[in-house]
mmCIF file of C-alpha atoms and ligand atoms in Angstrom:
data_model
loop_
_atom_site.group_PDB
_atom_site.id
_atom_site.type_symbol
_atom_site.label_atom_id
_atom_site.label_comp_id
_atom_site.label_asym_id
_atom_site.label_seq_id
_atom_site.Cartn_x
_atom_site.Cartn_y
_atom_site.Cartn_z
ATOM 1 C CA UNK A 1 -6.878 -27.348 -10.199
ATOM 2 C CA UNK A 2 -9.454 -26.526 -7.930
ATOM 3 C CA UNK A 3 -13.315 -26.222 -9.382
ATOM 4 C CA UNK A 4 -14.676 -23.978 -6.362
ATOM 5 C CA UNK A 5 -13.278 -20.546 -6.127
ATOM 6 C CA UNK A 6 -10.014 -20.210 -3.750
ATOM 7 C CA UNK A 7 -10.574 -17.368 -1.357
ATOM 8 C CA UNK A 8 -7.620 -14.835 0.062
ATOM 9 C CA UNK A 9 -7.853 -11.859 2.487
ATOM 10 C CA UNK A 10 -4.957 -9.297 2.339
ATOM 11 C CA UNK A 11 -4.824 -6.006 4.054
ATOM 12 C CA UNK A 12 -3.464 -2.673 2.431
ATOM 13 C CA UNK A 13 -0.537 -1.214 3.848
ATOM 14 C CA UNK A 14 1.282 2.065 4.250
ATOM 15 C CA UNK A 15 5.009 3.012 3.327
ATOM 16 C CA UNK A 16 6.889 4.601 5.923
ATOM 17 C CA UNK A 17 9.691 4.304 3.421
ATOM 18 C CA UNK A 18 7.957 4.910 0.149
ATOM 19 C CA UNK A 19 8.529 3.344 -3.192
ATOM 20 C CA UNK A 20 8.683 6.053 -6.055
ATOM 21 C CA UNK A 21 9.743 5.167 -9.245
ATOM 22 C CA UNK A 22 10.242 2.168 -11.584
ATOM 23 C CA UNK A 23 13.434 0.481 -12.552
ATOM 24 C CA UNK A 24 11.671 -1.392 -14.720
ATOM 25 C CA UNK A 25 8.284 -0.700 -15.690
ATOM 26 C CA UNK A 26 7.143 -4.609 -17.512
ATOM 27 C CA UNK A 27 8.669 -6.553 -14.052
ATOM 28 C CA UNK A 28 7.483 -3.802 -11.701
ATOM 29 C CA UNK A 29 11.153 -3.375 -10.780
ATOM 30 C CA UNK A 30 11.655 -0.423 -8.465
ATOM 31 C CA UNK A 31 14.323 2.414 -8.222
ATOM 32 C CA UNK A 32 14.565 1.829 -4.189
ATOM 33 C CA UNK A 33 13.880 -0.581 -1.062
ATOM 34 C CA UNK A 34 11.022 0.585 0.448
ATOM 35 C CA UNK A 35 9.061 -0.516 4.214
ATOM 36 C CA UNK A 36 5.664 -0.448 5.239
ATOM 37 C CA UNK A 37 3.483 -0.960 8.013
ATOM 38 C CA UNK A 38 0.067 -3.385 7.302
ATOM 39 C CA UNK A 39 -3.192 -1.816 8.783
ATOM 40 C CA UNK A 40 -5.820 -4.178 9.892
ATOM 41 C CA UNK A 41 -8.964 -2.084 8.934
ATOM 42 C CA UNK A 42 -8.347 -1.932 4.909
ATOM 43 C CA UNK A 43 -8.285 -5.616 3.682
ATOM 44 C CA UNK A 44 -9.474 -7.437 0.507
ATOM 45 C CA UNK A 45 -11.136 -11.100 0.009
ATOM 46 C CA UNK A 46 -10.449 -12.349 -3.242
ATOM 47 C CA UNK A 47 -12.187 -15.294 -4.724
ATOM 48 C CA UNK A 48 -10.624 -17.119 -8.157
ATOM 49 C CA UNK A 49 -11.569 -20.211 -10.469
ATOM 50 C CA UNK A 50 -9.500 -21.335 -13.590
ATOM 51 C CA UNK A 51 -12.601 -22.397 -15.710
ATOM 52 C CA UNK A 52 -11.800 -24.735 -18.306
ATOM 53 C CA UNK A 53 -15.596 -22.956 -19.743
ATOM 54 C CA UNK A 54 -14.293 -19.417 -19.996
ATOM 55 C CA UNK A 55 -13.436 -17.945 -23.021
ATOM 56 C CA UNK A 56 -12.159 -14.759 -21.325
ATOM 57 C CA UNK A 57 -11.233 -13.802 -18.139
ATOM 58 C CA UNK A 58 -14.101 -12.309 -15.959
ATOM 59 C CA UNK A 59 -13.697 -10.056 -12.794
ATOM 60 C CA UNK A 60 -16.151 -8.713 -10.564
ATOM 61 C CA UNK A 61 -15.740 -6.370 -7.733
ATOM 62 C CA UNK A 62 -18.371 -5.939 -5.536
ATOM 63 C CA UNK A 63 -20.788 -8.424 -7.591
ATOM 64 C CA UNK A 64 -20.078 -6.162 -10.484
ATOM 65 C CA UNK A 65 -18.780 -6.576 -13.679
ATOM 66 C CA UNK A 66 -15.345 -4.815 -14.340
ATOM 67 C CA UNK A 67 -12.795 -4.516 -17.065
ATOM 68 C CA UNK A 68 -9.622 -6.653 -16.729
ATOM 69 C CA UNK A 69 -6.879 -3.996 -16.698
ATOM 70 C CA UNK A 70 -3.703 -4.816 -17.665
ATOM 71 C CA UNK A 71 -2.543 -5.015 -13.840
ATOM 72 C CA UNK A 72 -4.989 -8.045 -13.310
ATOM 73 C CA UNK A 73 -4.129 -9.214 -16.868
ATOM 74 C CA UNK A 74 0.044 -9.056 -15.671
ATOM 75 C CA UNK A 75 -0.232 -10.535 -12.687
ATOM 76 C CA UNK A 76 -3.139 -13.798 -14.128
ATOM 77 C CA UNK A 77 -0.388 -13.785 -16.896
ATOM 78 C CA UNK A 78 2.507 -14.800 -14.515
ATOM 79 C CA UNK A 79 0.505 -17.616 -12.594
ATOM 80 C CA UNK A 80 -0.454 -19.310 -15.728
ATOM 81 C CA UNK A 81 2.627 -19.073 -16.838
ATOM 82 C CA UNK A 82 3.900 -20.405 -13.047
ATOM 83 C CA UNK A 83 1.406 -23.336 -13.602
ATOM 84 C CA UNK A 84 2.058 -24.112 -17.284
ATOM 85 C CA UNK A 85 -1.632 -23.571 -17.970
ATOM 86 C CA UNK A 86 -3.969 -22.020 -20.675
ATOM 87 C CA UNK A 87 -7.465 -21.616 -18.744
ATOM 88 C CA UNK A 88 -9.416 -18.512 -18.205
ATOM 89 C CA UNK A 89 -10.526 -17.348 -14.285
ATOM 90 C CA UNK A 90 -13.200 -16.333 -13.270
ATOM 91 C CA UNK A 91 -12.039 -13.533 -9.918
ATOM 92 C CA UNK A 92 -14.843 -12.360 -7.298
ATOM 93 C CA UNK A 93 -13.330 -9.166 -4.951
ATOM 94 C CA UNK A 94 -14.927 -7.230 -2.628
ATOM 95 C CA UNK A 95 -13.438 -4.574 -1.227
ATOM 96 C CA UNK A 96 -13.837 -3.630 2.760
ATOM 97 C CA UNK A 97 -13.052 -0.050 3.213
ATOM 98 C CA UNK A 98 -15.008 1.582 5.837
ATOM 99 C CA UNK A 99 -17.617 4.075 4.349
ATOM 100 C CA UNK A 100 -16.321 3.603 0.241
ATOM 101 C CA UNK A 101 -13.153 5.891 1.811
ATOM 102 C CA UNK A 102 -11.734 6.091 -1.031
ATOM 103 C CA UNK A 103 -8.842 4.003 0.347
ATOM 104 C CA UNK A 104 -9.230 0.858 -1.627
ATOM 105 C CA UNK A 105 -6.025 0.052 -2.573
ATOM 106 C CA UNK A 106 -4.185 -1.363 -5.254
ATOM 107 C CA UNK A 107 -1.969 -3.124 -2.278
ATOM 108 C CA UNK A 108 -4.397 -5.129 -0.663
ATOM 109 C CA UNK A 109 -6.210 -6.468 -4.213
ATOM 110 C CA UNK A 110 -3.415 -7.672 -5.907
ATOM 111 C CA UNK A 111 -1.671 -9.449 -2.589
ATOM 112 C CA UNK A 112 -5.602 -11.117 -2.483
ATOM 113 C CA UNK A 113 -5.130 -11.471 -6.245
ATOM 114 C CA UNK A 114 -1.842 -13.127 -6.579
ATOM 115 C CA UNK A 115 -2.499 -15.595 -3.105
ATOM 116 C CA UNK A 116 -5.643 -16.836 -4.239
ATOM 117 C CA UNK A 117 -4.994 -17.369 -8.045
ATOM 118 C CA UNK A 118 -1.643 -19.285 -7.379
ATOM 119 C CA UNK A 119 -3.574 -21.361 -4.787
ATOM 120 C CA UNK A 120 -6.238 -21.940 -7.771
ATOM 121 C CA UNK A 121 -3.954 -22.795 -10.065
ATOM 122 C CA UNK A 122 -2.776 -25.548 -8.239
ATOM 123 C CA UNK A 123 0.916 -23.797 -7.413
ATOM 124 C CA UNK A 124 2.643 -23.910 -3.889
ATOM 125 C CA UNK A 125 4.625 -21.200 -3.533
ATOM 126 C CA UNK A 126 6.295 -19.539 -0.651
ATOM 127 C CA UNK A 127 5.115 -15.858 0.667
ATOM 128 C CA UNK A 128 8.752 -14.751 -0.639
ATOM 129 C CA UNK A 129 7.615 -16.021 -3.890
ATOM 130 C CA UNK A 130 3.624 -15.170 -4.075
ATOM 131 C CA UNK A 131 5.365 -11.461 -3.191
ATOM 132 C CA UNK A 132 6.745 -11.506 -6.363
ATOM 133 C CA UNK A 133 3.955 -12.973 -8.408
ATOM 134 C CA UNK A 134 1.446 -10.149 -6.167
ATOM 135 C CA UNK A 135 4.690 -7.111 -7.196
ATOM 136 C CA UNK A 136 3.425 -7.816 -10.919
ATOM 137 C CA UNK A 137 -0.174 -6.004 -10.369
ATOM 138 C CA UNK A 138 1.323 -4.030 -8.371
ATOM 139 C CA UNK A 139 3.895 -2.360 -6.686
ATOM 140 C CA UNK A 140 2.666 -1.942 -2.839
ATOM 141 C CA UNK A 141 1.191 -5.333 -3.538
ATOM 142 C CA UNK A 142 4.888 -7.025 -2.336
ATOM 143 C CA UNK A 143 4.570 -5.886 0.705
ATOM 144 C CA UNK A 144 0.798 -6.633 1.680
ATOM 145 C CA UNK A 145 1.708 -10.302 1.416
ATOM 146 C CA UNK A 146 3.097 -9.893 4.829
ATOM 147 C CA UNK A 147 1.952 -8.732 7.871
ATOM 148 C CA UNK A 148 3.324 -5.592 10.552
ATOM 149 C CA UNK A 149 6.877 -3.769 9.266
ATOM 150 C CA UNK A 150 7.678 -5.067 6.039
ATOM 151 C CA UNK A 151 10.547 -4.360 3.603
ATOM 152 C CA UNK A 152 10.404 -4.541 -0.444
ATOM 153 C CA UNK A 153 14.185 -5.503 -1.143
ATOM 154 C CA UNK A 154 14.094 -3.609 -4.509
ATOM 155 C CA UNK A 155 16.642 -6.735 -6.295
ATOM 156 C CA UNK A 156 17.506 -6.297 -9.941
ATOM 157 C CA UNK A 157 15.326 -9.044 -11.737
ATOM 158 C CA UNK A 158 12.315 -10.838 -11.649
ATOM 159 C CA UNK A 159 13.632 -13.383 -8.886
ATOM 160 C CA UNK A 160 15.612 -10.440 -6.398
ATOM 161 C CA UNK A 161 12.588 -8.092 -5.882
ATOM 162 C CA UNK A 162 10.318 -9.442 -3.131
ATOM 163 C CA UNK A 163 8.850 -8.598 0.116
ATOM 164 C CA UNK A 164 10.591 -9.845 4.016
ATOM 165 C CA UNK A 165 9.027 -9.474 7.050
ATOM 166 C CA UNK A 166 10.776 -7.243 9.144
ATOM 167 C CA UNK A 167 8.822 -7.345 12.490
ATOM 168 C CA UNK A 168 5.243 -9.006 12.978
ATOM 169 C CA UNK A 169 3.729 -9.125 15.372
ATOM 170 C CA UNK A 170 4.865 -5.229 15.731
ATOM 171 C CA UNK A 171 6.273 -4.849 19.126
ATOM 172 C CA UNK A 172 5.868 -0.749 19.579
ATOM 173 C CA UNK A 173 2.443 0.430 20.426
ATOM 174 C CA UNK A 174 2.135 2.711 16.438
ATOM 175 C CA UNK A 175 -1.114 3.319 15.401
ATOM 176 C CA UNK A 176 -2.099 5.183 12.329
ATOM 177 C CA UNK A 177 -4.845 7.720 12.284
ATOM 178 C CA UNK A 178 -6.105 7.761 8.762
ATOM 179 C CA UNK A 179 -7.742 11.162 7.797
ATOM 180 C CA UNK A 180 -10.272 10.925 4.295
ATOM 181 C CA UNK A 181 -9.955 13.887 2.391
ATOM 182 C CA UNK A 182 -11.013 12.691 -0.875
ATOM 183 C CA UNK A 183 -13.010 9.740 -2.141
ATOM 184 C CA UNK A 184 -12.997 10.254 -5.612
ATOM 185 C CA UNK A 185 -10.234 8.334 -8.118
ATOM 186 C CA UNK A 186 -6.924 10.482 -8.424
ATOM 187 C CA UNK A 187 -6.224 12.360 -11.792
ATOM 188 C CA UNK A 188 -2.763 11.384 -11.459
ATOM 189 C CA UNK A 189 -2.136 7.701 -11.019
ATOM 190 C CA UNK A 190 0.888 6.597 -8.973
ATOM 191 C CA UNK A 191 2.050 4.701 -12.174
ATOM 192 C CA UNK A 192 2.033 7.920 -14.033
ATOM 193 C CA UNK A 193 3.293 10.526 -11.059
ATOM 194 C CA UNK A 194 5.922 8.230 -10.598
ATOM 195 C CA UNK A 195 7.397 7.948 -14.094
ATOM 196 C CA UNK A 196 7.428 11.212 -14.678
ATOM 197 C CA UNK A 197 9.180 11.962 -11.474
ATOM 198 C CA UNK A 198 11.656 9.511 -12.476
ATOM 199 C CA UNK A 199 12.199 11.223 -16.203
ATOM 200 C CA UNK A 200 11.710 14.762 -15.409
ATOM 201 C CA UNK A 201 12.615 15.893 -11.785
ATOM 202 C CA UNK A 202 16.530 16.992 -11.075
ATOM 203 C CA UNK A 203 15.953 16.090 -7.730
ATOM 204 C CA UNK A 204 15.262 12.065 -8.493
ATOM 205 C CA UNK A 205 19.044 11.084 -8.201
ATOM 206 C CA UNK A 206 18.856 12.759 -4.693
ATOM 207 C CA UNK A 207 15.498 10.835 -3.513
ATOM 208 C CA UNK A 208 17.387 7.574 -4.147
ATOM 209 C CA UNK A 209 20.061 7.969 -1.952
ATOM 210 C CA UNK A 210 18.401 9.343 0.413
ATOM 211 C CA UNK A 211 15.462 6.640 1.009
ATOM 212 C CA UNK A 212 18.574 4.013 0.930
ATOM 213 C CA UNK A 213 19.971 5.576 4.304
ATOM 214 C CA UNK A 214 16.173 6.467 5.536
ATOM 215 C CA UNK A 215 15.568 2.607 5.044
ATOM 216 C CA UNK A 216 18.253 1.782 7.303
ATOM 217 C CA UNK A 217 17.815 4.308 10.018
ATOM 218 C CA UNK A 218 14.221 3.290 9.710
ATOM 219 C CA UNK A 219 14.864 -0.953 10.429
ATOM 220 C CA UNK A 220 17.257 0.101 13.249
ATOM 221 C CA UNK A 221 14.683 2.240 14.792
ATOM 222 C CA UNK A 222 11.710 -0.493 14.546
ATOM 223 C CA UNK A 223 14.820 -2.708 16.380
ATOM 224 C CA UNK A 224 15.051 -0.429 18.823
ATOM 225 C CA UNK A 225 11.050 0.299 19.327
ATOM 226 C CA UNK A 226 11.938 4.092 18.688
ATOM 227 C CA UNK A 227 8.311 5.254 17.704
ATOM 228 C CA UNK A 228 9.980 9.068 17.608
ATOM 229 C CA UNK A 229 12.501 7.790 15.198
ATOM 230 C CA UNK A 230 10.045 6.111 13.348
ATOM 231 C CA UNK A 231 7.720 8.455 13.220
ATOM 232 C CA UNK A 232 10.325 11.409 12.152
ATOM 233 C CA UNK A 233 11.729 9.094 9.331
ATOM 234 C CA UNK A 234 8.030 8.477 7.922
ATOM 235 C CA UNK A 235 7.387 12.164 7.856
ATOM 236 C CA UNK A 236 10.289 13.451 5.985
ATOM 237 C CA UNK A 237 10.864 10.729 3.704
ATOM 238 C CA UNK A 238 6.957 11.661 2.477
ATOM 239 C CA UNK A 239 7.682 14.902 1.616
ATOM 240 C CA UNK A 240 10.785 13.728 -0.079
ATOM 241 C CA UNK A 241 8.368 11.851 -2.015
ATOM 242 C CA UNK A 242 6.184 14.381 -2.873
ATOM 243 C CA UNK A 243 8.775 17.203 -3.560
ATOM 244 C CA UNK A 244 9.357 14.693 -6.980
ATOM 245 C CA UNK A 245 6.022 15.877 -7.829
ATOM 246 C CA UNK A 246 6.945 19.484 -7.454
ATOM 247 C CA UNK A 247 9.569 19.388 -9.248
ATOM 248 C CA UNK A 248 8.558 17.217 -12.305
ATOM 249 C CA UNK A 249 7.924 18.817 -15.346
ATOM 250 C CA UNK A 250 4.912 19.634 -15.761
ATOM 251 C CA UNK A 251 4.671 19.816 -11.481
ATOM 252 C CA UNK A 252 2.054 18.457 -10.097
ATOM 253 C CA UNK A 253 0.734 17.943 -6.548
ATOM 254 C CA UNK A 254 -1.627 15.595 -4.506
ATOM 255 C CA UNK A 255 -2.110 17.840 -1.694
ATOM 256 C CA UNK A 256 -5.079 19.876 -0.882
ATOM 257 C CA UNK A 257 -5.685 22.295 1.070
ATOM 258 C CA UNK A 258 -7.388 20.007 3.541
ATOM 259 C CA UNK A 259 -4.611 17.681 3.288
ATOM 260 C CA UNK A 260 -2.156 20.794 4.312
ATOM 261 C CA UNK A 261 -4.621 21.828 7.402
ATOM 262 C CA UNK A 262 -4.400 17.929 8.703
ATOM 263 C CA UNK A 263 -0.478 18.003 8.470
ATOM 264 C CA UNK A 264 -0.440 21.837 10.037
ATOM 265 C CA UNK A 265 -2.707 20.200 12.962
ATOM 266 C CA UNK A 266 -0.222 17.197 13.166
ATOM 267 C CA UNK A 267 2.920 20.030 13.777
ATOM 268 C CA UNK A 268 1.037 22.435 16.051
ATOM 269 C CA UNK A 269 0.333 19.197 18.494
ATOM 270 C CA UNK A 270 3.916 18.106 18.301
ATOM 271 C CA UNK A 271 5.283 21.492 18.908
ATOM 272 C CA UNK A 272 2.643 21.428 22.129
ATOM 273 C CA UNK A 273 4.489 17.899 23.238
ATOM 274 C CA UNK A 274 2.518 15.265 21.275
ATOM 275 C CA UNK A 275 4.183 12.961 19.631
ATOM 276 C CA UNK A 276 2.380 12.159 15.553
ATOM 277 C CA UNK A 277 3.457 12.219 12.471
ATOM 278 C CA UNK A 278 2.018 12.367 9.117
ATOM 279 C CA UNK A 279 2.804 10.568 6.064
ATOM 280 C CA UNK A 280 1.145 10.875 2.673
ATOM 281 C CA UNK A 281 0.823 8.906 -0.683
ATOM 282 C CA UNK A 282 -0.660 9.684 -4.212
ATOM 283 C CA UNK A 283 -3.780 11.138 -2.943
ATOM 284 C CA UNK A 284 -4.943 13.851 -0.569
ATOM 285 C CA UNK A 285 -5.663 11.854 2.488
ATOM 286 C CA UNK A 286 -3.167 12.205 5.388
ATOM 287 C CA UNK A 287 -2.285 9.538 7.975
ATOM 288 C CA UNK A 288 -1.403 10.225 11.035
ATOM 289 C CA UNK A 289 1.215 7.794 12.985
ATOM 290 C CA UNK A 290 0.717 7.876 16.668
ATOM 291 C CA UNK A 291 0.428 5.610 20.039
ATOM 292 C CA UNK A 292 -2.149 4.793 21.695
ATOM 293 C CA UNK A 293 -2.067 7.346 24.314
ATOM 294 C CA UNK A 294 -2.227 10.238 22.151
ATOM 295 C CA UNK A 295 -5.061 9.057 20.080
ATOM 296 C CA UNK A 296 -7.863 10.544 21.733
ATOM 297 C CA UNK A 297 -5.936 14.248 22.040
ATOM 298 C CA UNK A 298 -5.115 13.720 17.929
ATOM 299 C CA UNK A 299 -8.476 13.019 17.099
ATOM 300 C CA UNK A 300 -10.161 15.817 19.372
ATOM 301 C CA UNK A 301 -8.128 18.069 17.464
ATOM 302 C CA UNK A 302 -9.067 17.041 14.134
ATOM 303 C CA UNK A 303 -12.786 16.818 14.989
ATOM 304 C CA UNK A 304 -12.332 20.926 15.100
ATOM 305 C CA UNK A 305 -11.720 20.779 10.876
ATOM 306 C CA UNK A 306 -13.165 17.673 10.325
ATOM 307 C CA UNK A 307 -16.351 15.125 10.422
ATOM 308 C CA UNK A 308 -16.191 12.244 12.830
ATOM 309 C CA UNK A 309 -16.656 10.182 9.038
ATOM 310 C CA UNK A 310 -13.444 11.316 7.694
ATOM 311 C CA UNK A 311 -11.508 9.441 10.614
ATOM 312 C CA UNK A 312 -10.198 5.928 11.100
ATOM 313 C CA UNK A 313 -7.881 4.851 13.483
ATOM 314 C CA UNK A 314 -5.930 1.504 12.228
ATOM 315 C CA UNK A 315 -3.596 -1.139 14.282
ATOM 316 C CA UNK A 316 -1.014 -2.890 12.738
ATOM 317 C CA UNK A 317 -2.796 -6.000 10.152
ATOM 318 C CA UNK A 318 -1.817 -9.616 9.653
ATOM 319 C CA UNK A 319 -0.279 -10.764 6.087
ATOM 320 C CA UNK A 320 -2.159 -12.542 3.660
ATOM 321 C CA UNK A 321 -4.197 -15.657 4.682
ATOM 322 C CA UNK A 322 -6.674 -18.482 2.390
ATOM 323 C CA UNK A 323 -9.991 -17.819 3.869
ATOM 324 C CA UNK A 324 -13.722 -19.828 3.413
ATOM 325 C CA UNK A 325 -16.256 -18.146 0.852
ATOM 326 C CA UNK A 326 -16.758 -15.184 2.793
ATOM 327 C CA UNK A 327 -20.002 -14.693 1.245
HETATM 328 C C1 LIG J 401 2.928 6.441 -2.972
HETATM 329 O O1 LIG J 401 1.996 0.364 -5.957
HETATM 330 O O2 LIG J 401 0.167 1.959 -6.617
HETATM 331 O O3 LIG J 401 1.783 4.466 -2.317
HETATM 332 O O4 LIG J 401 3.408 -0.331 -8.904
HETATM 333 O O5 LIG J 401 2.515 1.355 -10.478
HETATM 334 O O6 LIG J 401 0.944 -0.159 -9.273
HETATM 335 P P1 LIG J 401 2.260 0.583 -9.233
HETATM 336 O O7 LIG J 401 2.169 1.689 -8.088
HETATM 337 P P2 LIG J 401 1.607 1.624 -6.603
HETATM 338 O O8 LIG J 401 2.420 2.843 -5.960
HETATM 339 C C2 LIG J 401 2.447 3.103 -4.606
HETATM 340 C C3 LIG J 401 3.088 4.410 -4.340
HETATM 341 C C4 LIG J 401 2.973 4.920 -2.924
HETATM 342 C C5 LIG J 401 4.193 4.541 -2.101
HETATM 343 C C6 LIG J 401 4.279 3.125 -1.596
HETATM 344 O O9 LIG J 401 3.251 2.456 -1.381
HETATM 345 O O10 LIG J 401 5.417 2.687 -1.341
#
């Protein structure tokens, strides 16, 4: 075991084909496949120590002090148990999101999370395997441990559910405009929206067999560099997503209105021979996927609604890598 802290960088990604709903809630089992594109702006450093001195578990993000939650406390959990050890960690993250966006995701952290502790605990593992250790924080964690278009094969067990590259480097020019809407902590967490999605909306059934063929139209379109395929898969497997949430019981909704004027701007520029799409997750902000060529006309248009700050413009990321102390 190592006695400095092991450093990883991850980046966050974004789900083209989105994951929505738990098979099984303890091994972070989901109901479908799901693929996603890593961004290279969003990323994570981690930094962990098993300390033989620590009576507890200590994180800090940032430099500051912060509960363990039970996400960290799953995923430590399955490395010590990985490594047949006992010892408490000490984890230093710091998060690099471009203005506090609001973007920070749970994707990037626990791919950091899961790569640096197994590499602190003395554990070689494979990125097919450190997926599945990085799937137990959480969910869109799988996926982050590997760079460009990656898929989550959804499996049935603990061993089955992991993350493949699908195509990095990316070969299509896709970029993804990322529009801020919100920076504040959503009232519904995916955990929750999700689960009650799964128990309460008639339409749940439906969602799964549909992302099952939009995940396969999807990988033949990133074979065939189709960005319009891409892009129109993306869109309307999003709003699959989020007409769950309407029609849960109680409904619920993580749109906005600014988040509906950004998606009205994206369909008024197609219509006028543009080619973007949006996609959304649990939270207001929209992302736009476009190519390069269109990215100054997309942005023009948004700077009539919104501030130059709300706007980032991300290329497709690298998977996880063990850095030096960044600090
Ligand atoms: C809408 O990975 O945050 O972003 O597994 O409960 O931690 P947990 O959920 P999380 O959910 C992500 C949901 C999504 C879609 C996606 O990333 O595929």
């Amino acid at each position: 075991m190592s006695d400095q802290l092991v450093w990883a960088r991850a980046h966050t990604n974004i789900a083209l084909v989105k994951y929505w709903g738990k098979a099984d809630a303890k091994l972070i089992i989901p109901q479908n496949s799901s693929l996603s594109l890593t961004l290279d702006h969003f990323y994570t450093d981690t930094g962990v120590q098993f300390d033989s001195q620590l009576s507890a578990d200590q994180l800090f993000i940032d430099d500051v002090l912060a509960p363990v939650d039970e996400k960290v406390a799953n995923c430590l959990a399955v490395v010590r148990q990985l490594a047949g050890i006992k010892t408490h960690a000490l984890i230093r993250s710091y998060n690099h999101v471009p203005n506090a966006a609001g973007l920070a995701s749970s994707a990037s952290a626990f791919a950091a999370l899961a790569t640096a502790a197994c590499k602190a605990a003395g554990l070689t593992l494979s990125k097919a395997e450190l997926s599945m250790v990085a799937r137990r924080g959480s969910g869109s964690a799988t996926r982050s441990i590997f760079g460009g278009f990656v898929e989550w094969h959804a499996g049935d067990s603990d061993t089955t559910s992991f993350a493949q590259p699908i195509e990095d480097p990316v070969q299509m020019d896709i970029k993804m405009i990322t529009v801020v809407l919100n920076r504040h902590p959503k009232k519904i967490s995916s955990r929750m929206g999700m689960q009650s999605s799964v128990n309460t909306s008639p339409y749940y059934a439906a969602w799964k067999q549909q992302a099952a063929k939009d995940l396969v139209n999807i990988k033949a379109a990133i074979l065939q560099a189709n960005f319009n395929m891409v892009g129109h898969i993306a869109e309307t497997n999003a709003m699959r997503m989020h007409a769950l949430t309407l029609s849960a019981d109680p409904s619920f909704t993580y749109f906005n209105a600014d988040s509906l004027e950004a998606m009205h701007i994206v369909k008024s520029l197609r219509e006028n021979g543009t080619n973007c799409y949006f996609t959304m997750d649990a939270g207001p902000n929209v992302k736009i996927i476009c190519q390069s060529k269109d990215e100054a006309t997309i942005i023009n248009a948004l700077y009539r609604h919104f501030t130059e700050d709300k706007i980032v413009v991300c290329k497709p990321g690298p998977g996880v890598t063990i850095i030096k102390d960044p600090r």
